[in-house]
CSV table of C-alpha atoms and ligand atoms in Angstrom, one decimal:
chain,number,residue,atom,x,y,z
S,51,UNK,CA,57.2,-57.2,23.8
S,52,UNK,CA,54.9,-54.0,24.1
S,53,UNK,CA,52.6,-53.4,20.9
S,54,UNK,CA,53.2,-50.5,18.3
S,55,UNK,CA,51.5,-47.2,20.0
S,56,UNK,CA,48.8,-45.3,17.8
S,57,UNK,CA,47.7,-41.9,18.7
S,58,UNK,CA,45.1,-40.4,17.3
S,59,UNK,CA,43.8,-37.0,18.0
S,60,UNK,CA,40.4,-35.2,17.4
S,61,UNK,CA,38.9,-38.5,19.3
S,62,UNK,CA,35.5,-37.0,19.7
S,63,UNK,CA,35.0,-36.1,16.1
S,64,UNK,CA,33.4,-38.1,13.7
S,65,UNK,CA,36.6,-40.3,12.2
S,66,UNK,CA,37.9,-40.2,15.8
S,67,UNK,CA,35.3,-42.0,17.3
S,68,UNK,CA,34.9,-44.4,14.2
S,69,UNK,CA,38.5,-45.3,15.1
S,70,UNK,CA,37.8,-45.7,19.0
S,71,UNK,CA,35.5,-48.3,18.5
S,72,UNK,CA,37.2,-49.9,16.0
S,73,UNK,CA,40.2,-50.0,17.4
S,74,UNK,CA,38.5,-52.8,20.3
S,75,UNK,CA,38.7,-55.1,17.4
S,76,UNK,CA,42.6,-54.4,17.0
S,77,UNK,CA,43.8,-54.6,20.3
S,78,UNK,CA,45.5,-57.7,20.3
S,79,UNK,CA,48.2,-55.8,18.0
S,80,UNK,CA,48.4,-52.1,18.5
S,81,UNK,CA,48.2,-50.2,22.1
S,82,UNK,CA,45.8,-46.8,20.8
S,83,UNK,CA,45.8,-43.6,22.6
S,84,UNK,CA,42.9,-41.1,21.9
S,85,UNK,CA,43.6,-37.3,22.4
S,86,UNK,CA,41.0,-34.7,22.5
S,87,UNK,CA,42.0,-31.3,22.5
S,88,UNK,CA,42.6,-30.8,26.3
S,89,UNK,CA,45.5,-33.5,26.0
S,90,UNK,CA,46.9,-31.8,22.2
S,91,UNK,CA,45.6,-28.2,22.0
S,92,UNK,CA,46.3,-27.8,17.7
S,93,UNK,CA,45.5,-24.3,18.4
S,94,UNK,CA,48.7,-23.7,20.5
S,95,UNK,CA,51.5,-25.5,17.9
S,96,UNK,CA,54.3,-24.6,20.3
S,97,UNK,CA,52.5,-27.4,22.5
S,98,UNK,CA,53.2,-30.0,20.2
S,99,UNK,CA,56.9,-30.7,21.4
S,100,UNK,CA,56.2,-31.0,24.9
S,101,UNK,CA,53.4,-34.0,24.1
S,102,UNK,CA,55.9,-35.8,21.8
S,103,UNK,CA,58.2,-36.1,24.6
S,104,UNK,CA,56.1,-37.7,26.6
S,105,UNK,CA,54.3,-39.6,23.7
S,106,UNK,CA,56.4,-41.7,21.5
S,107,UNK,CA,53.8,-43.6,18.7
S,108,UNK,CA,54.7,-45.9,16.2
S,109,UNK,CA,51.9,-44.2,13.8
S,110,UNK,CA,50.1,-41.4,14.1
S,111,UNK,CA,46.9,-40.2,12.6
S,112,UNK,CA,45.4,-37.0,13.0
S,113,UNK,CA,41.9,-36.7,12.9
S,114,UNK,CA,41.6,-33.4,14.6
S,115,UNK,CA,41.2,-30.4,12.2
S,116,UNK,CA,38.9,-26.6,12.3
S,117,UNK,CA,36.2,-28.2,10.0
S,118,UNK,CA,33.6,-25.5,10.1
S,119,UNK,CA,33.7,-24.4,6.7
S,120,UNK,CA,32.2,-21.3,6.3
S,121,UNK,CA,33.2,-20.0,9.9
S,122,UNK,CA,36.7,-20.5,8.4
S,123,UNK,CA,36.3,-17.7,5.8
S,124,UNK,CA,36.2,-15.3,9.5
S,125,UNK,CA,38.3,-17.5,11.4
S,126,UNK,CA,41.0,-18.0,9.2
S,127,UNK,CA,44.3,-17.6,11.3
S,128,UNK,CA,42.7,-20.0,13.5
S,129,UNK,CA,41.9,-22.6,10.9
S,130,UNK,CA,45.3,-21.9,9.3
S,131,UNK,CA,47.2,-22.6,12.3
S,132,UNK,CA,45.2,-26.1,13.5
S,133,UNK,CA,44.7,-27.2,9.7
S,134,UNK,CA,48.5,-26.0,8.5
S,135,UNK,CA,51.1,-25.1,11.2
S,136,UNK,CA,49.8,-27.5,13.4
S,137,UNK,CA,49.8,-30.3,11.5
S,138,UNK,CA,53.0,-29.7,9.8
S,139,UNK,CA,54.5,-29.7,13.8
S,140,UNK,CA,53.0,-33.2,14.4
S,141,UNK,CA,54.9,-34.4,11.0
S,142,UNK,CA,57.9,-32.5,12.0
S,143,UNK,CA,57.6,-34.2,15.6
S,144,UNK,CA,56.9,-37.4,13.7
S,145,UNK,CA,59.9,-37.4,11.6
S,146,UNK,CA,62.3,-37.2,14.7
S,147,UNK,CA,61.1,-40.5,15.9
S,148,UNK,CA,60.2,-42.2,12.7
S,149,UNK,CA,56.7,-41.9,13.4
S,150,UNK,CA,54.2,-42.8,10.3
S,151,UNK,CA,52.5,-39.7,10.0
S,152,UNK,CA,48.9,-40.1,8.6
S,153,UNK,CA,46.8,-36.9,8.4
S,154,UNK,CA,43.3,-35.9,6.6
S,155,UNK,CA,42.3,-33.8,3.9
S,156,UNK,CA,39.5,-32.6,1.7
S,157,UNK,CA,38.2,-32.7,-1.7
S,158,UNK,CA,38.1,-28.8,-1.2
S,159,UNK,CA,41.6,-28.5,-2.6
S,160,UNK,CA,40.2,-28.4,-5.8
S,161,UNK,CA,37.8,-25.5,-7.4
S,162,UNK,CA,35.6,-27.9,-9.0
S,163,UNK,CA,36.6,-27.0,-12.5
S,164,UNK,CA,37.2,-30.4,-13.6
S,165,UNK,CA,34.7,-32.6,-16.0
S,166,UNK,CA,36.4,-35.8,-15.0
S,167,UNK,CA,37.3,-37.3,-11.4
S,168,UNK,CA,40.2,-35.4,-9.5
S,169,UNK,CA,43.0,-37.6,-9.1
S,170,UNK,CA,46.0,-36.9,-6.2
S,171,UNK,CA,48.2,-35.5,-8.7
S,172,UNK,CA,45.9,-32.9,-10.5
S,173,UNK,CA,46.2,-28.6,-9.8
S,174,UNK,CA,45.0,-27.6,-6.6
S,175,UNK,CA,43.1,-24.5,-6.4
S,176,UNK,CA,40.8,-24.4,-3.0
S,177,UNK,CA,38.2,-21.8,-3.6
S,178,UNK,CA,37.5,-20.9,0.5
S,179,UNK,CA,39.8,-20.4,3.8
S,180,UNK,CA,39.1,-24.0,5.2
S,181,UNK,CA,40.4,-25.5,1.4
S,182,UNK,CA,43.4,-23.2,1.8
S,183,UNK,CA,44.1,-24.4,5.4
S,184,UNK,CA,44.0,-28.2,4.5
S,185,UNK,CA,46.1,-27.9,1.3
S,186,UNK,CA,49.2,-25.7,3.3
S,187,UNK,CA,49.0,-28.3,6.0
S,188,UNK,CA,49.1,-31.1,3.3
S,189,UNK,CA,52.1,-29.0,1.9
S,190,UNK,CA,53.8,-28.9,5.4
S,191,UNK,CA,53.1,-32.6,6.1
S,192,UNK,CA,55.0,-33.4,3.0
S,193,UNK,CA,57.8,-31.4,3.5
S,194,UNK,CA,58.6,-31.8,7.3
S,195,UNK,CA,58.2,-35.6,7.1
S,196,UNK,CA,59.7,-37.9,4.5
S,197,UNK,CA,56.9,-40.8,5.8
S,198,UNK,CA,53.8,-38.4,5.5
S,199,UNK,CA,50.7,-39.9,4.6
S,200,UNK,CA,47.7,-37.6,3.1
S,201,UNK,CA,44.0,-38.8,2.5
S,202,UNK,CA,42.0,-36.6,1.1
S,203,UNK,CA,38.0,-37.4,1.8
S,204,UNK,CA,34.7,-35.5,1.2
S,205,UNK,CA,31.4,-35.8,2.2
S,206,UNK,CA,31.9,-37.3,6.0
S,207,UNK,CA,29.1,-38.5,8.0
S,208,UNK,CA,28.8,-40.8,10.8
S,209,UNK,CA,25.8,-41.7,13.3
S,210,UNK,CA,28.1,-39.2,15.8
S,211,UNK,CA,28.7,-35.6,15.5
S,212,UNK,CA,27.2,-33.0,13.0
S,213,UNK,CA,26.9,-33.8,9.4
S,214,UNK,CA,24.5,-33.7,6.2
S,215,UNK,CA,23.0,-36.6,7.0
S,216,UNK,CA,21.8,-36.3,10.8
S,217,UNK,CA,20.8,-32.6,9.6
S,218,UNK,CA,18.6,-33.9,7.0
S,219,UNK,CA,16.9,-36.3,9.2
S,220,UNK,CA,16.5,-33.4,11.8
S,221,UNK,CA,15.1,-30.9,9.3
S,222,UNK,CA,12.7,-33.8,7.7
S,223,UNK,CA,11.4,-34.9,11.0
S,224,UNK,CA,10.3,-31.1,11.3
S,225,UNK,CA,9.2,-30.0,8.0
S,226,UNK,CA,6.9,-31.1,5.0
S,227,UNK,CA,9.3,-29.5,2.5
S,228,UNK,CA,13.0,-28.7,2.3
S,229,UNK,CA,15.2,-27.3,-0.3
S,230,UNK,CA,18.6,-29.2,-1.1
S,231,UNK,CA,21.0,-27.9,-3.4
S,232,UNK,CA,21.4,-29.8,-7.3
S,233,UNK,CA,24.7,-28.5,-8.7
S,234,UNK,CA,26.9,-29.3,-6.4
S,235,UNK,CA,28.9,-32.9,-7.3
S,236,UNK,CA,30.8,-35.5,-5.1
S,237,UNK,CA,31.2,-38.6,-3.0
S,238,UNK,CA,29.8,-39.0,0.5
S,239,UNK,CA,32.1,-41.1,2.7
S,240,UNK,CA,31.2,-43.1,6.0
S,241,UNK,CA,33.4,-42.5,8.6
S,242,UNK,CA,33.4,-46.4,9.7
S,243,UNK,CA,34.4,-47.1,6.0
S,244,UNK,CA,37.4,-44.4,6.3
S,245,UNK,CA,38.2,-45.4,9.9
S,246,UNK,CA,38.5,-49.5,8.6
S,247,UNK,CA,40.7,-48.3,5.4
S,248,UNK,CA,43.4,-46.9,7.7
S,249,UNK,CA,43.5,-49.6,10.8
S,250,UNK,CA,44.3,-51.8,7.7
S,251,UNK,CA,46.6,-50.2,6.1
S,252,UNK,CA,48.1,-49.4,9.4
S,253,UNK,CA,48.2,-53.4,10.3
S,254,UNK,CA,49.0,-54.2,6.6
S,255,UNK,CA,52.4,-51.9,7.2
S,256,UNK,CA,53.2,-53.3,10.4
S,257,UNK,CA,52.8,-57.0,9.7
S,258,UNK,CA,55.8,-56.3,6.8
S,259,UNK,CA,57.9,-53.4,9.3
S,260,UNK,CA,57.6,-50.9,6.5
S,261,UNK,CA,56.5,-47.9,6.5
S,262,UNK,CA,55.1,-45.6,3.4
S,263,UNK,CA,56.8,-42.9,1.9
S,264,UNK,CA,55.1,-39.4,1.5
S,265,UNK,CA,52.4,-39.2,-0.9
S,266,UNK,CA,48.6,-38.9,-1.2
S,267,UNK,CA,45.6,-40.5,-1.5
S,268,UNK,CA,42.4,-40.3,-2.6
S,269,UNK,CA,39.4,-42.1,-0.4
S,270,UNK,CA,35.6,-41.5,-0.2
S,271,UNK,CA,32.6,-44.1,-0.9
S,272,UNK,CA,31.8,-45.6,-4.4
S,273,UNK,CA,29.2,-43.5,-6.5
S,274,UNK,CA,29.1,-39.9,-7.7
S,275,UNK,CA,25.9,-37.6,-6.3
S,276,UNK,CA,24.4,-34.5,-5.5
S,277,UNK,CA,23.6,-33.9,-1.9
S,278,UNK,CA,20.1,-33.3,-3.7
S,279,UNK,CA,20.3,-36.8,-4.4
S,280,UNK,CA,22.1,-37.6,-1.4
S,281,UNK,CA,18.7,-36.2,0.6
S,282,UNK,CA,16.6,-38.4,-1.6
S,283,UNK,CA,18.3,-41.2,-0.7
S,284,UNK,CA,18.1,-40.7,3.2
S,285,UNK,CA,14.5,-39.4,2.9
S,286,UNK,CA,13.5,-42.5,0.9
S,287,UNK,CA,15.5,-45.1,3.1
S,288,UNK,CA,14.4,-43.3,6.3
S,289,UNK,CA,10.9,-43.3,4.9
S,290,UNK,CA,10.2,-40.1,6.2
S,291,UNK,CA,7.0,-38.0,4.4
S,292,UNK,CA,8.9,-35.2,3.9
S,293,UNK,CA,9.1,-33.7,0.4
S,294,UNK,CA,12.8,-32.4,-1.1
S,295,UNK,CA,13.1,-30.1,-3.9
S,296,UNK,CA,16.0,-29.3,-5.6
S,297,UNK,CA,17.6,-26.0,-5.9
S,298,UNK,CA,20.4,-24.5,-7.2
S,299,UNK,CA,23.5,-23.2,-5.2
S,300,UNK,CA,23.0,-19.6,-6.1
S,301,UNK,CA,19.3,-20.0,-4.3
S,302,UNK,CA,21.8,-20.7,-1.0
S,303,UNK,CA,24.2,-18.9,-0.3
S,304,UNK,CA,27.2,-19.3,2.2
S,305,UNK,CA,30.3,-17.1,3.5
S,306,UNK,CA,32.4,-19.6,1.9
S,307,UNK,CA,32.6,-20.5,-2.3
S,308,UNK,CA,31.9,-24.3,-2.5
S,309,UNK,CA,33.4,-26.0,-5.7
S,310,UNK,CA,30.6,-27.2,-7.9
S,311,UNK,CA,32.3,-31.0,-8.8
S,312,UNK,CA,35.0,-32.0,-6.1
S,313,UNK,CA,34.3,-36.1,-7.5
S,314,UNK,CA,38.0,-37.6,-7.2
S,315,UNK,CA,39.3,-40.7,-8.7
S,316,UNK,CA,40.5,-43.5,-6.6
S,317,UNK,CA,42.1,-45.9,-8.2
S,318,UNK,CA,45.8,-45.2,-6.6
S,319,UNK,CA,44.2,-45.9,-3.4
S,320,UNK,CA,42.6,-49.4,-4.4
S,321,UNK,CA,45.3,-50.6,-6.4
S,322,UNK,CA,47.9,-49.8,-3.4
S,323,UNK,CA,46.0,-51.5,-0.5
S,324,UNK,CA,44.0,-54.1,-2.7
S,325,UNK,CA,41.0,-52.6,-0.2
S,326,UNK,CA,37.6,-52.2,-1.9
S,327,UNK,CA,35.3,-49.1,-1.3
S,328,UNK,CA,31.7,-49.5,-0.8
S,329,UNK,CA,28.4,-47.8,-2.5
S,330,UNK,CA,27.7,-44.8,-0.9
S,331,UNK,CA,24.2,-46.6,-1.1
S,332,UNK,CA,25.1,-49.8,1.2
S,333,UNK,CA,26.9,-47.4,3.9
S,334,UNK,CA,24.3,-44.6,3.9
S,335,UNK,CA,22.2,-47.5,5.1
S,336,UNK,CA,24.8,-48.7,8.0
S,337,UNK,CA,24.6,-45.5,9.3
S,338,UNK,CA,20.8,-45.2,9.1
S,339,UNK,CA,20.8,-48.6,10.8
S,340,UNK,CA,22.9,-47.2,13.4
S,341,UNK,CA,20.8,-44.3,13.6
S,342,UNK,CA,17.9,-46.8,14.5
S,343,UNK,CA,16.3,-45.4,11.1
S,344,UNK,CA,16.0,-49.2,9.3
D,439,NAP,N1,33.4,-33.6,7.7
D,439,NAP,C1,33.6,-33.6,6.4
D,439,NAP,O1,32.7,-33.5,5.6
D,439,NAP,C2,35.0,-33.7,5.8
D,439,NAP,C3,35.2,-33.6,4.5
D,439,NAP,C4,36.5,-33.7,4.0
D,439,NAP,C5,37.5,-33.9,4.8
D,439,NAP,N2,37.3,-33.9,6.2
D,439,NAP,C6,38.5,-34.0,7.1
D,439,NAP,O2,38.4,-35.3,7.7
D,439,NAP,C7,38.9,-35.2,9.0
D,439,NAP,C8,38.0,-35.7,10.1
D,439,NAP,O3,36.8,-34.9,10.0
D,439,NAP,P1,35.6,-35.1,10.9
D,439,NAP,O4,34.4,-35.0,10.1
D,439,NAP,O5,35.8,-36.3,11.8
D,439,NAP,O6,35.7,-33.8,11.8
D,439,NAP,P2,34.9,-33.4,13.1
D,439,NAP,O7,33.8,-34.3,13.4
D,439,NAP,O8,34.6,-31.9,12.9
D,439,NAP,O9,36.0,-33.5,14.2
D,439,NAP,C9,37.1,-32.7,14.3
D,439,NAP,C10,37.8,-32.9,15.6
D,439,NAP,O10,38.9,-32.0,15.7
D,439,NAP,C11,38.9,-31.5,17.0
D,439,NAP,N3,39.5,-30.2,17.0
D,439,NAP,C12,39.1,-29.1,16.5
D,439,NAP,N4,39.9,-28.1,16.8
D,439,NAP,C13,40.9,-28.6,17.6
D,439,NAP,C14,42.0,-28.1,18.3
D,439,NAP,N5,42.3,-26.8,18.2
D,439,NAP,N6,42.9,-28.9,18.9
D,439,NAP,C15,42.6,-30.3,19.0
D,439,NAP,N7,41.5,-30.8,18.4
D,439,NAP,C16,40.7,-30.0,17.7
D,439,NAP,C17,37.5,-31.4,17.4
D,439,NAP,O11,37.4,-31.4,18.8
D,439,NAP,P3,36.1,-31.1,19.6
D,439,NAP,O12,35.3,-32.4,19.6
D,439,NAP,O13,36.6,-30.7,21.0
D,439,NAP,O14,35.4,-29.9,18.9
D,439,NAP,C18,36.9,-32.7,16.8
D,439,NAP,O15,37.1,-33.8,17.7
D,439,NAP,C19,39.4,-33.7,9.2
D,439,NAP,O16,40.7,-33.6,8.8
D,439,NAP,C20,38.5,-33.0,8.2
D,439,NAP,O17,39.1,-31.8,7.7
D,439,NAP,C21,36.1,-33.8,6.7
């Protein structure tokens, strides 16, 4: 008997490649395939059909998306049709061949309004173009695909691609002094830590043949921060001499609105898969370790 199939796309971002070389410790029970996009081109939805007929997974999980935030606020047809139409054709494609559809979204849903953690079920209101995109193609995922699974996530860094942390330690290594903004709230979230969450919950729903009905969830790491304090942390554990001063987010300002507190709560997402989330602390220092930094 062949294994289950899982394809995921967006393979050289930063989940995608925490899932390639995590998925060497699974493959005793899944066969993976890893699409970049030459293979599954989320910019061309009309594509989509012809790879499903060749393709036919067991689970899916899409990891590709337009994540350059502000470029989105002049890009957004663009982002709109890889983060929405797109992604509501791989669900729809899905559906037909009873695919478990898992897809990725962002704590910019929310306008950062709240005084207590977000939890899956709370008003959405995105504040920029790359919020809007995510939120439409969590609205298509849902409604093309009764078995659609959503994770919302902030904050991702890994020791691959570009991100807050490997910018930090660029910008330290090259400067006595940097400015990080103070206001703004949330959860960092390793990409090894989101990448193990799903290949477990993937293996947890195959070892019982069941899959998920739609619905989402809330992941990131433990711990609540500014990227102020974030910088602190990878300054101080990096011990690099560089000073950091906070600022506040009207002293930078971007093309696109970020939400001030975009915290969310997690409990649904522990109590459904009994899998703990670490300190952004403890995995800040993986990756820093990986980084050759500690
Ligand atoms: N990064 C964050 O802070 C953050 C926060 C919240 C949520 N998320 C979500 O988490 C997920 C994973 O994010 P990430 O940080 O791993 O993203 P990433 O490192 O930016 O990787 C995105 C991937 O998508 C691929 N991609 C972009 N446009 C594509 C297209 N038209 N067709 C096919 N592939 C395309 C990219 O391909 P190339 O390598 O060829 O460019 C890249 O491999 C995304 O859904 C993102 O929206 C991220």
């Amino acid at each position: 008997m062949t294994n289950p199939l899982i394809i995921v796309t967006g393979k050289n971002g930063q989940l995608g490649k925490a899932l390639q070389k995590l998925s060497l410790n699974y493959l005793s029970l899944f066969d993976f395939l890893f699409v970049d996009r030459e293979q599954l081109d989320l910019s061309n939805p009309e594509t989509i059909s012809f790879f499903f007929q060749k393709n036919r997974p067991q689970y899916f999980i899409n990891c590709a998306a337009y994540t350059a935030v502000d470029k989105a606020e002049s890009e957004k047809d663009l982002a709109y049709t890889v983060n929405a139409t797109s992604v509501g054709s791989l669900a729809k494609e899905c559906a037909k061949i009873n695919c478990q559809f898992i897809t990725i979204s962002t704590d910019y849903v929310f306008d950062g309004k709240a005084s207590k953690p977000y939890t899956e079920s709370d008003a959405t209101n995105p504040l920029n173009q790359y919020g809007y995109s995510k939120l439409m193609g969590e609205k298509l995922a849902l409604e093309n695909n009764p078995q659609s699974i959503i994770i919302r996530t902030s904050w991702v860094y890994s020791s691959h691609g570009n991100n807050f942390v490997k910018t930090m330690l660029r910008l330290m290594n090259e400067k006595d002094e940097i400015k990080v903004v103070n206001d703004q709230i949330g959860s960092p979230t390793f990409a090894n830590d989101l990448a193990e969450a799903i290949l477990k919950i993937i293996s947890h729903l195959s070892s019982v043949n069941y899959h998920l009905s739609s619905q989402i969830f809330h992941f990131s790491n433990e711990g609540i921060i500014s990227w102020y304090d974030f910088a602190v942390a990878i300054q101080s554990l990096s011990v690099l001499s560089c000073k950091v001063l906070a600022i506040p987010s009207s002293d930078y300002p971007t093309p696109a609105k970020r939400a001030l507190f975009t915290v969310m709560d997690k409990q649904k997402f522990i109590h459904q898969f009994h899998i703990p989330l670490k300190d952004w602390k403890e995995s800040l220092q993986e990756c820093l370790k990986e980084l050759g930094y500690l």
